[in-house]
Every structure is written in C-alpha cells, then in structure tokens.
Amino acid sequence: MARLAEGRSVRDGPTLSDAFGDQGFVFVSAYLGIHLGRTLVMALYLRGTPAWRRPVRGIVWYLLSATVWFAGAAASGGEARVLLWACALAIDYSGPVLGWPVPRLGRARANEWHLSGEHLNERYRQFIILALGETILATGNFYRLSTRDLTDTTAFLLTFWTVVFLWWTYFYRTTSSLAVKIDTAVDPYRLNLRASYTHLVMVAGILLTGIGGELMLKEPDAQRSAGNVVAILVGPLTFLIGRMIFEIWVFGRLTRHCLAAVVACLILSPVAARLPPLAVGLLGAATITVVAIFDLTHRARIAGEVNPASAGDAPRRHPA
C-alpha cells in the first residue's frame, strides 16, 4: 500500500501547482485515493477483529469530506474552491479530535490505540526533514533561475541560514524526549494528536520560510509591497509559534526566549513593512539564530545542574 501511495504521489505531484486551475479533479482524486485506499486496506486486513471499527470510521469520514472536496473541484470561481476545500480540510482534521464518531460504531476511544513513541517520534522527524529539504530545493531552483548577482546570492544564503537554524531548534528542543513522553502518557492518543497539529504549524512555518526566500529573490530592491515584505518574516514567526505551542501542550513548559522572539517579531512587523526585503530576511535569520544560541546556553545550564561536579568538588586529601 505504501508503494502504491508513493507511485500515485509521484504521478500526480506535478498537478499540485495547478490544483486551483484545471487540474482540481486530478488533485482531489489523488488526495482521496491515498487516504481512502489506505483505510480500505486496513479495514480488509483487520476484518473480524475488534480493531476493524477504526478504519471503517475513517472511511465514512473521508467519504463525507469527499463530497465537499469534489464540490470544490467543480466550483468555477477560485474563491469558492478555496472556501469549499477549507471546509473539507476542517472535516478531515476534526475527525481525529472528535474520535471519528459514526452511527452504530460510536467514536474511537483512547484505549483502542496502541502507540509507539519511538515510531511516532521518527515519523515527525521525517515530516520536518521533508519540509526542510523541499524548502532548500525550491529556493535553490529559484536562485538558479535568477540573475545570481550579489543581491540574489545574499537572499539565497539568508534563506539557507534560516532553514539550517530552524532544523537546529527543532531537533534540539522538540524531539529529545517526545518518544518517552508518549510512551509514559496517561492518554497517549490525545498527546499524539496535539503533537500532530503543532507539527503542522511548524511545517507550515518552514514552507513559508521558503516562500519568503523566493520573495526576496523576486523583489530584492525597493519595488515591493508591504504585504510581501512582511510575508518574509511570517515563516520563522509561524515556526516559533508552533514550537512554543508544542512545548506547552506536550511538555507543559514555556521557553521564555522563544516567547520573547515571537513577541519581538510581532512588534517589529509594522517596522518590517518599511524595510527592504533583504533587511527583513536578515531580521528573520537573526531571530532564529538568537533562539538557537539561547537553546545552547539553556542546555549548558541544565547540564551543569545535572552534573554539578567540577574540579573544585573533587575529594580532598587530608594530611596524615
């Protein structure tokens, strides 16, 4: 089933860029084909077992959202398609929150799920790696098609620098103990659900960072709109908000320097609208870099608290 999904994704991947054009039905068919096909295979495999109810609930919910997906594909106006597809996404993402309630089958209960923290942790890492790689490749391709002068090179390097430190702040702060947290949680399903949605926010931040890099390459000089300039800062800001919510929901803690960075970005947004795009890109890169530096100092402080022994604490020899 995984190979079929991969093949369908590779075949229909090019239609994503024209999903809001004349390829709407192809895009919807690919999306629903992957999800319905996966849940159908699971339903057939688990038939006759108590776990059979889980994929059947998913099939019912995907069939429900399919009507809205295809209605959006049939819509002639772009705004109508966006609205209908947003409603379809809301149905798909509200299903896990509500437990996919279906008449006669009820809703999914937390004790029905047997989750592996290590597996989920690795899957989330793969999502982030894919988003980071896609951002670098897309920005690199845009740079290849540019004039590649000093301004374009600076814009590309700023985007690359930001992506590198997004990678650092994620792998240092968010995944160090996620697997253990899921395995030891009283309600691992609910905890995993929170981790899933906050990872979507972080992935969106990474992809928006790539879009910001393309905007810097497209509009490096003063001829730009305020909205596009602010959009350059939205990527790092969205990622930091996702990381902050993730730490609060999953680990029950708030990193102060991350909160300070979010507040600083929000305060500086009106000022950023008046700055050149490269200056805004530098501001975003500097913000992520400062967060990474504070992460390092925080780790050093924690290590000092856990291992306070030093040369001065060594046993002293008493004279005979």
XYZ file of C-alpha atoms in Angstrom:
320
model
C 0.000 0.000 0.000
C 2.886 2.350 0.766
C 4.376 1.731 -2.690
C 1.020 2.415 -4.376
C 0.689 5.659 -2.433
C 4.216 6.674 -3.407
C 3.528 5.937 -7.064
C 0.304 7.906 -7.024
C 2.033 10.820 -5.316
C 4.869 10.863 -7.859
C 2.443 10.665 -10.767
C 0.058 13.337 -9.528
C 2.575 15.541 -7.717
C 3.000 17.928 -10.674
C -0.740 18.725 -10.561
C -0.346 20.396 -7.153
C 0.850 23.620 -8.730
C -2.320 23.711 -10.874
C -4.747 22.414 -8.237
C -6.616 25.728 -8.342
C -6.662 25.633 -12.137
C -7.989 22.953 -14.453
C -6.394 20.077 -12.505
C -8.692 20.314 -9.479
C -10.353 16.937 -10.024
C -6.991 15.223 -10.536
C -5.652 16.695 -7.308
C -8.750 15.695 -5.311
C -8.718 12.185 -6.797
C -5.081 11.723 -5.800
C -5.644 13.033 -2.276
C -8.743 10.951 -1.598
C -7.312 7.920 -3.377
C -4.379 7.792 -0.978
C -6.466 8.228 2.180
C -9.412 6.051 1.184
C -7.140 3.379 -0.264
C -5.061 3.228 2.905
C -8.057 2.969 5.224
C -9.785 0.442 2.944
C -6.757 -1.846 3.007
C -6.630 -1.588 6.797
C -10.348 -2.386 7.044
C -9.909 -5.515 4.933
C -6.833 -6.575 6.881
C -8.484 -6.083 10.292
C -11.833 -7.604 9.311
C -13.175 -9.861 12.040
C -11.148 -8.184 14.804
C -12.238 -5.527 17.328
C -9.871 -3.066 15.647
C -11.933 -3.267 12.439
C -14.105 -0.365 13.587
C -11.225 2.129 13.453
C -10.581 2.140 9.680
C -14.312 1.866 8.926
C -14.906 5.092 10.840
C -12.145 6.698 8.807
C -13.719 5.548 5.526
C -17.062 7.078 6.497
C -15.447 10.400 7.376
C -13.357 10.525 4.193
C -16.461 9.764 2.121
C -18.184 12.640 3.902
C -15.375 15.066 3.150
C -15.087 13.703 -0.423
C -18.393 15.322 -1.340
C -17.028 18.708 -0.284
C -13.671 18.087 -1.979
C -15.329 17.291 -5.312
C -17.750 20.192 -4.915
C -14.719 22.457 -4.582
C -13.109 20.931 -7.666
C -16.315 21.577 -9.614
C -16.549 25.196 -8.444
C -15.807 27.683 -11.204
C -14.565 30.538 -9.028
C -11.244 30.416 -7.227
C -12.657 31.863 -4.014
C -15.450 29.273 -3.919
C -12.916 26.483 -4.367
C -10.749 27.813 -1.555
C -13.758 28.056 0.764
C -15.050 24.555 -0.019
C -11.630 22.955 0.254
C -11.069 24.724 3.557
C -14.325 23.175 4.799
C -13.189 19.760 3.538
C -9.888 20.104 5.393
C -11.782 21.124 8.512
C -13.788 17.886 8.278
C -10.653 15.783 7.787
C -8.806 17.358 10.706
C -11.766 17.463 13.074
C -12.255 13.701 12.722
C -9.304 12.741 14.951
C -10.266 15.391 17.511
C -13.833 14.087 17.769
C -12.839 10.422 17.566
C -14.465 9.868 14.140
C -17.997 9.376 15.538
C -20.188 7.191 13.287
C -23.745 5.968 13.995
C -23.777 2.403 15.407
C -19.976 2.349 15.501
C -19.630 5.090 18.088
C -16.433 7.073 18.411
C -12.841 5.935 18.842
C -11.664 5.625 22.429
C -8.170 6.300 23.668
C -7.647 2.704 24.835
C -8.212 1.431 21.280
C -4.887 2.856 20.161
C -1.536 1.258 20.875
C 1.008 3.921 20.025
C 4.778 3.584 19.843
C 6.550 6.732 20.954
C 9.741 5.902 19.067
C 7.846 5.261 15.828
C 5.843 8.481 16.083
C 8.911 10.484 17.039
C 10.745 9.201 13.961
C 7.750 9.941 11.747
C 7.582 13.544 12.944
C 11.291 13.934 12.276
C 10.757 12.692 8.728
C 7.996 15.256 8.177
C 10.301 18.062 9.279
C 13.215 16.758 7.191
C 10.998 16.592 4.091
C 9.796 20.151 4.650
C 13.347 21.409 5.181
C 14.614 19.610 2.084
C 11.740 20.854 -0.063
C 12.363 24.421 1.099
C 16.063 24.278 0.255
C 15.457 22.628 -3.135
C 12.713 25.064 -4.126
C 14.739 28.097 -3.074
C 17.832 26.726 -4.795
C 15.904 26.196 -8.014
C 14.529 29.732 -7.825
C 18.079 31.020 -7.273
C 19.295 29.022 -10.275
C 16.757 30.785 -12.475
C 17.667 34.233 -11.113
C 20.471 36.532 -12.236
C 22.628 35.160 -9.379
C 24.148 38.520 -8.631
C 25.261 39.639 -5.178
C 21.723 40.532 -4.096
C 20.262 37.200 -5.216
C 23.117 35.290 -3.606
C 22.590 37.148 -0.337
C 18.868 36.335 -0.414
C 19.585 32.651 -1.022
C 22.200 32.479 1.747
C 19.848 34.188 4.214
C 17.137 31.639 3.435
C 19.580 28.756 3.733
C 20.898 30.125 7.032
C 17.372 30.421 8.400
C 16.481 26.867 7.351
C 19.631 25.480 8.994
C 18.762 27.068 12.324
C 15.123 26.019 12.023
C 16.495 22.491 11.752
C 18.682 23.055 14.797
C 15.966 24.486 17.011
C 13.576 21.665 16.106
C 15.882 18.705 16.606
C 17.402 20.158 19.748
C 14.260 21.229 21.582
C 11.283 19.226 20.353
C 12.330 15.608 19.892
C 14.756 14.949 22.727
C 12.153 13.293 24.945
C 8.998 13.102 22.808
C 9.144 9.311 22.470
C 9.388 8.820 26.238
C 6.615 11.356 26.807
C 4.224 9.474 24.507
C 5.104 6.059 25.958
C 4.524 7.221 29.538
C 1.475 9.452 28.946
C -1.826 8.677 30.641
C -3.610 9.480 27.357
C -1.047 8.905 24.573
C -3.662 9.350 21.833
C -4.529 12.861 22.969
C -0.855 13.741 23.412
C -0.021 12.468 19.939
C -2.923 14.444 18.497
C -1.521 17.631 19.996
C 1.931 16.805 18.657
C 0.476 16.192 15.186
C -1.292 19.526 14.924
C 1.603 21.553 16.293
C 3.922 19.832 13.821
C 1.618 21.015 11.040
C 2.175 24.579 12.237
C 5.955 24.092 12.297
C 5.948 22.537 8.818
C 3.876 25.474 7.576
C 6.479 27.818 9.057
C 9.286 26.023 7.223
C 7.443 26.135 3.900
C 6.554 29.798 4.405
C 10.249 30.475 5.000
C 10.919 29.075 1.542
C 8.217 31.326 0.087
C 9.845 34.261 1.856
C 13.156 33.343 0.237
C 11.517 33.350 -3.181
C 10.029 36.766 -2.446
C 13.486 38.085 -1.563
C 14.833 36.733 -4.847
C 11.900 38.136 -6.791
C 11.775 41.573 -5.157
C 15.233 42.406 -3.785
C 15.029 46.134 -4.423
C 12.715 48.821 -3.143
C 9.918 47.965 -5.632
C 7.849 45.757 -3.350
C 4.555 45.610 -1.498
C 4.311 45.821 2.268
C 2.409 42.524 2.370
C 5.148 40.639 0.535
C 7.848 42.088 2.766
C 6.019 41.108 5.954
C 5.451 37.638 4.450
C 9.225 37.115 4.562
C 9.050 37.296 8.359
C 5.925 35.129 8.641
C 7.806 31.850 8.076
C 10.160 32.000 11.087
C 7.370 33.522 13.189
C 4.954 30.681 12.357
C 7.597 28.070 13.139
C 8.378 29.626 16.521
C 4.677 29.815 17.393
C 4.288 26.133 16.503
C 7.290 25.164 18.595
C 6.069 27.230 21.543
C 2.590 25.664 21.465
C 4.163 22.219 21.053
C 6.247 22.641 24.194
C 3.249 23.903 26.175
C 0.819 21.201 25.030
C 3.192 18.240 25.051
C 5.781 19.019 27.721
C 3.866 21.522 29.833
C 6.621 24.145 29.707
C 7.165 27.529 28.116
C 10.568 28.537 26.771
C 10.929 32.203 27.650
C 13.400 33.104 24.931
C 11.105 31.530 22.318
C 8.189 33.602 23.615
C 10.396 36.708 23.567
C 11.339 36.017 19.938
C 7.675 35.661 18.936
C 6.743 38.907 20.687
C 9.706 40.695 19.086
C 8.660 39.545 15.601
C 5.096 40.716 16.174
C 6.251 44.111 17.447
C 8.699 44.587 14.574
C 6.233 43.549 11.849
C 4.963 47.117 11.222
C 8.560 48.310 11.028
C 9.484 45.436 8.704
C 6.879 46.619 6.192
C 9.056 49.694 5.599
C 12.358 47.826 5.250
C 13.920 46.332 2.112
C 13.204 42.596 1.666
C 16.813 41.608 2.373
C 16.743 43.507 5.663
C 13.579 41.658 6.677
C 15.195 38.356 5.723
C 18.193 39.255 7.864
C 15.845 40.061 10.748
C 14.195 36.640 10.490
C 17.531 34.833 10.258
C 18.887 36.764 13.243
C 15.804 35.918 15.317
C 16.153 32.180 14.696
C 19.906 32.369 15.362
C 19.371 34.087 18.718
C 16.836 31.418 19.705
C 19.358 28.710 18.804
C 22.070 30.412 20.889
C 19.757 30.595 23.897
C 18.931 26.917 23.363
C 22.639 26.139 23.657
C 23.046 28.157 26.839
C 19.919 26.541 28.281
C 21.347 23.089 27.586
C 24.637 24.040 29.213
C 22.806 25.315 32.280
C 20.736 22.131 32.564
C 23.871 20.016 32.171
C 25.507 21.987 34.952
C 22.552 21.375 37.237
C 22.519 17.646 36.497
C 26.307 17.225 36.750
C 27.475 19.858 39.230
C 30.762 18.080 39.944
C 33.796 20.066 38.965
C 37.458 20.174 39.769
C 36.737 22.092 42.951
C 34.339 19.364 44.104
C 36.945 16.578 43.930
C 37.643 14.727 47.189
C 40.292 16.461 49.247
C 43.222 14.625 50.750
C 43.671 15.165 54.461
C 47.158 15.235 55.855
C 48.119 12.141 57.786
